[in-house]
Coordinates of C-alpha atoms and ligand atoms in Angstrom, one line a residue:
M21 CA 0.0 0.0 0.0
L22 CA 1.2 3.5 -0.8
N23 CA 1.7 6.4 1.5
F24 CA 2.3 10.0 0.6
K25 CA 2.8 13.4 2.1
S26 CA 3.1 16.7 0.3
Q27 CA 5.0 19.9 1.0
V28 CA 4.1 23.2 -0.8
V29 CA 7.2 25.1 -2.1
T30 CA 8.0 28.5 -3.6
N31 CA 5.8 31.3 -4.9
F32 CA 4.4 28.9 -7.5
H33 CA 2.8 26.9 -4.6
E34 CA 4.0 23.7 -6.1
N35 CA 3.3 20.4 -4.3
S36 CA 6.4 18.2 -3.8
Y37 CA 5.5 14.7 -2.8
C38 CA 7.2 11.9 -0.8
I39 CA 5.8 8.5 -1.7
W40 CA 6.6 5.3 0.1
S41 CA 5.2 1.8 0.8
Y42 CA 3.6 1.6 4.3
N43 CA 6.0 -1.1 5.5
N44 CA 9.1 0.4 4.1
T45 CA 11.1 3.6 4.8
K46 CA 12.5 3.8 1.3
A47 CA 10.7 6.6 -0.5
I48 CA 10.7 8.6 -3.8
L49 CA 10.6 12.3 -4.0
V50 CA 8.4 13.6 -6.8
D51 CA 8.8 17.1 -8.2
P52 CA 11.1 18.9 -5.7
G53 CA 10.2 22.3 -7.0
G54 CA 12.5 24.5 -4.9
E55 CA 13.3 25.7 -1.4
P56 CA 15.6 22.7 -0.7
K57 CA 16.0 23.6 3.0
K58 CA 12.2 23.5 3.6
L59 CA 12.0 20.2 1.7
L60 CA 14.9 18.8 3.7
K61 CA 13.1 19.5 7.0
F62 CA 10.0 18.0 5.6
I63 CA 11.8 14.8 4.6
K64 CA 13.6 14.5 8.0
N65 CA 10.4 14.8 9.9
L66 CA 8.9 11.9 7.9
K67 CA 11.8 9.6 9.0
I68 CA 12.1 8.1 5.5
S69 CA 15.1 7.8 3.2
I70 CA 14.8 9.0 -0.4
T71 CA 16.2 6.7 -3.0
K72 CA 15.0 8.3 -6.2
I73 CA 13.8 11.6 -7.6
L74 CA 11.0 11.5 -10.1
L75 CA 10.0 14.4 -12.3
T76 CA 6.6 14.8 -14.0
H77 CA 7.9 17.6 -16.4
G78 CA 10.6 20.1 -17.0
H79 CA 9.0 23.4 -15.9
I80 CA 11.2 25.2 -13.3
D81 CA 8.5 25.1 -10.5
H82 CA 8.8 21.3 -10.5
V83 CA 12.5 20.7 -10.8
G84 CA 14.2 23.6 -8.9
A85 CA 15.7 21.4 -6.1
A86 CA 16.2 18.1 -8.1
V87 CA 20.0 18.5 -8.5
F88 CA 20.4 19.6 -4.9
F89 CA 18.8 16.3 -3.6
S90 CA 20.4 14.1 -6.2
K91 CA 23.9 15.4 -5.0
L92 CA 23.0 15.3 -1.3
Y93 CA 21.7 11.7 -1.3
R94 CA 23.7 10.5 -4.3
I95 CA 20.5 9.3 -6.0
P96 CA 19.3 9.4 -9.6
I97 CA 16.9 11.8 -11.1
I98 CA 14.4 9.9 -13.2
G99 CA 12.1 11.4 -15.8
P100 CA 10.4 13.2 -17.3
H101 CA 10.0 12.0 -20.9
I102 CA 12.9 13.0 -23.2
H103 CA 10.6 15.5 -25.1
D104 CA 11.1 17.8 -22.1
N105 CA 14.9 17.8 -22.6
F106 CA 14.7 21.3 -24.1
L107 CA 12.9 22.6 -21.0
L108 CA 15.6 21.3 -18.7
N109 CA 18.2 22.8 -21.1
N110 CA 16.3 26.0 -20.9
L111 CA 16.3 26.3 -17.0
P112 CA 18.6 29.3 -16.8
N113 CA 16.3 31.1 -19.1
Q114 CA 13.2 30.0 -17.2
S115 CA 15.0 31.4 -14.1
K116 CA 15.3 34.7 -15.8
I117 CA 11.7 34.9 -16.9
F118 CA 10.4 34.1 -13.4
N119 CA 13.1 36.1 -11.6
I120 CA 14.5 33.1 -9.7
Y121 CA 17.7 33.7 -8.0
P122 CA 20.1 31.9 -7.7
K123 CA 19.5 30.7 -11.2
I124 CA 18.6 27.0 -11.7
S125 CA 21.2 25.4 -13.9
A126 CA 20.4 23.1 -16.9
F127 CA 20.8 19.4 -16.2
V128 CA 20.2 16.0 -17.8
P129 CA 18.3 13.3 -15.7
H130 CA 20.0 10.0 -15.1
R131 CA 17.1 8.3 -16.9
W132 CA 14.3 9.4 -19.2
L133 CA 10.8 7.8 -18.8
S134 CA 8.5 6.3 -21.5
D135 CA 4.9 5.3 -21.5
G136 CA 4.4 2.0 -19.6
D137 CA 7.6 2.1 -17.6
E138 CA 7.3 0.9 -14.0
I139 CA 8.8 2.5 -10.9
V140 CA 9.1 0.3 -7.9
V141 CA 8.5 1.9 -4.5
G142 CA 8.9 -0.8 -1.8
S143 CA 6.2 -3.3 -2.5
S144 CA 4.2 -0.9 -4.7
V145 CA 4.5 0.0 -8.3
L146 CA 3.9 3.3 -10.1
K147 CA 3.2 3.0 -13.8
V148 CA 4.3 5.8 -16.1
I149 CA 1.6 7.4 -18.2
Y150 CA 3.0 9.6 -21.0
C151 CA 0.5 12.5 -21.3
P152 CA 1.9 15.5 -23.3
G153 CA 0.0 18.8 -23.7
H154 CA 1.0 20.9 -20.7
S155 CA 4.5 20.2 -21.9
P156 CA 5.7 17.8 -24.6
G157 CA 7.4 15.4 -22.2
H158 CA 4.9 15.4 -19.4
I159 CA 4.3 12.2 -17.5
A160 CA 1.9 11.1 -14.7
L161 CA 2.4 8.2 -12.2
W162 CA -0.3 5.7 -11.7
N163 CA -0.7 3.3 -8.8
I164 CA -3.5 0.9 -9.7
E165 CA -3.6 -0.8 -6.3
K166 CA -4.6 2.3 -4.4
K167 CA -6.1 4.2 -7.5
I168 CA -3.8 7.1 -7.0
L169 CA -2.6 9.3 -9.8
I170 CA 0.3 11.7 -9.3
S171 CA -0.8 14.1 -12.0
G172 CA 1.8 16.8 -12.3
D173 CA 0.2 19.8 -14.1
I174 CA -2.3 17.9 -16.3
I175 CA -5.4 18.3 -14.1
F176 CA -6.3 20.2 -11.0
K177 CA -9.3 20.3 -8.7
Y178 CA -11.2 22.9 -10.8
S179 CA -9.2 23.1 -14.0
I180 CA -6.8 21.5 -16.5
G181 CA -3.2 22.3 -17.1
R182 CA -2.3 25.5 -19.0
T183 CA -1.2 25.0 -22.6
D184 CA 0.1 28.6 -23.1
L185 CA 3.4 28.0 -21.4
L186 CA 6.6 26.9 -23.1
G187 CA 6.0 23.7 -25.1
G188 CA 2.2 23.6 -24.5
N189 CA -0.2 22.1 -27.0
T190 CA -4.0 22.2 -26.7
K191 CA -4.7 19.4 -29.1
Q192 CA -2.2 17.1 -27.3
M193 CA -3.7 18.1 -23.9
K194 CA -7.2 17.1 -25.0
N195 CA -6.0 13.9 -26.4
S196 CA -4.0 13.0 -23.2
L197 CA -7.0 13.7 -21.0
I198 CA -9.5 11.7 -23.1
K199 CA -7.3 8.8 -24.1
K200 CA -5.0 8.4 -21.1
I201 CA -6.3 10.1 -17.9
F202 CA -10.1 9.8 -17.9
P203 CA -10.1 6.0 -18.7
L204 CA -8.3 5.4 -15.4
F205 CA -11.7 6.0 -13.8
N206 CA -13.9 2.9 -14.2
K207 CA -17.3 3.5 -12.6
S208 CA -16.7 1.6 -9.4
D209 CA -13.5 3.2 -8.2
R210 CA -12.9 6.9 -8.1
V211 CA -9.3 7.9 -8.6
K212 CA -7.4 10.0 -6.1
I213 CA -5.5 12.7 -7.8
L214 CA -2.3 14.2 -6.3
P215 CA -1.9 17.4 -8.4
G216 CA 1.2 19.6 -8.9
H217 CA -0.7 22.5 -7.5
G218 CA -3.6 22.8 -5.1
E219 CA -5.6 20.3 -3.1
T220 CA -5.8 16.5 -3.5
F221 CA -9.2 15.5 -5.0
F222 CA -11.1 12.6 -6.5
M223 CA -11.7 12.1 -10.2
D224 CA -15.2 10.5 -10.7
Q225 CA -17.8 10.7 -13.4
E226 CA -19.0 14.1 -12.2
Y227 CA -15.5 15.5 -12.3
I228 CA -14.9 14.2 -15.8
D229 CA -18.2 15.6 -17.0
F230 CA -17.3 19.0 -15.5
I231 CA -13.9 19.0 -17.2
H232 CA -15.5 18.0 -20.6
K233 CA -18.2 20.7 -20.4
T234 CA -15.9 23.5 -19.1
F235 CA -12.6 23.0 -20.8
L236 CA -12.8 20.5 -23.8
Ligands
ZN202 ZN1 4.1 23.0 -15.4
ZN203 ZN1 3.5 23.6 -12.1

C-alpha cells in the first residue's frame, strides 16, 4: 500500500511529494520544485530515506531542487519523458523569466521515462503514463492498487493544465485527458489525484463531465 505526504514550495505553490510503501522507509521524491531547506526539513520529519527523484515535467517550478537532492543523497533523477529535454536545457532562461535567484542550472536526468515504464516503491508499483499537452514530455504516475494518480500539471481540482506555457499544445492536452487520464476511472473506483498545485481531490464521473463541459 502506498503512503504519501506533500509539501508546498516556492511562490508557485508547487506540491512536492514523498511517496513510500507503508511497511518500508525507502521513498521517492516527486517534483522537488525549490526551497531545498524547507524540503529537507519535511523529509527529515517523515523519517524516511529518499532513494530516487521523479520528475513529471521540465518546468522550473517542479524541478528547482532536483539536482540539490540528487547530489546530497547521491540518488538518480528519473524522468520526465525525453521530449522535455529542451525545458531542462532552458532552465537558466526560465529562471530569468520568473526572476528566480540563484539561477537554476540546466541538467540531464539519469534516466528518461517512457509510457508504460514501472517505478518500484517498496512493495508498490507506479506506472508511467505519458501525457503530453501541458509540456511535450509530461508524464503522470499511476498506482493501480490504491487508485492514486500523481498528475503533475495535467489536471487540478477545478481546471486542467495550461497550454500557453513553453511547449504547451492544446490538441495534445485534450488527447491525453480523453485517451490516457479519464479512462483510469472505471465507474466503481474513483481515482485519487495528487496534483502539482492545489488540493488533492477525487476524479469521478461528475468531475470528468465537469472538465469536458468546461474545458474541452
Ligand atoms: Zn508546469
Ligand atoms: Zn507547475
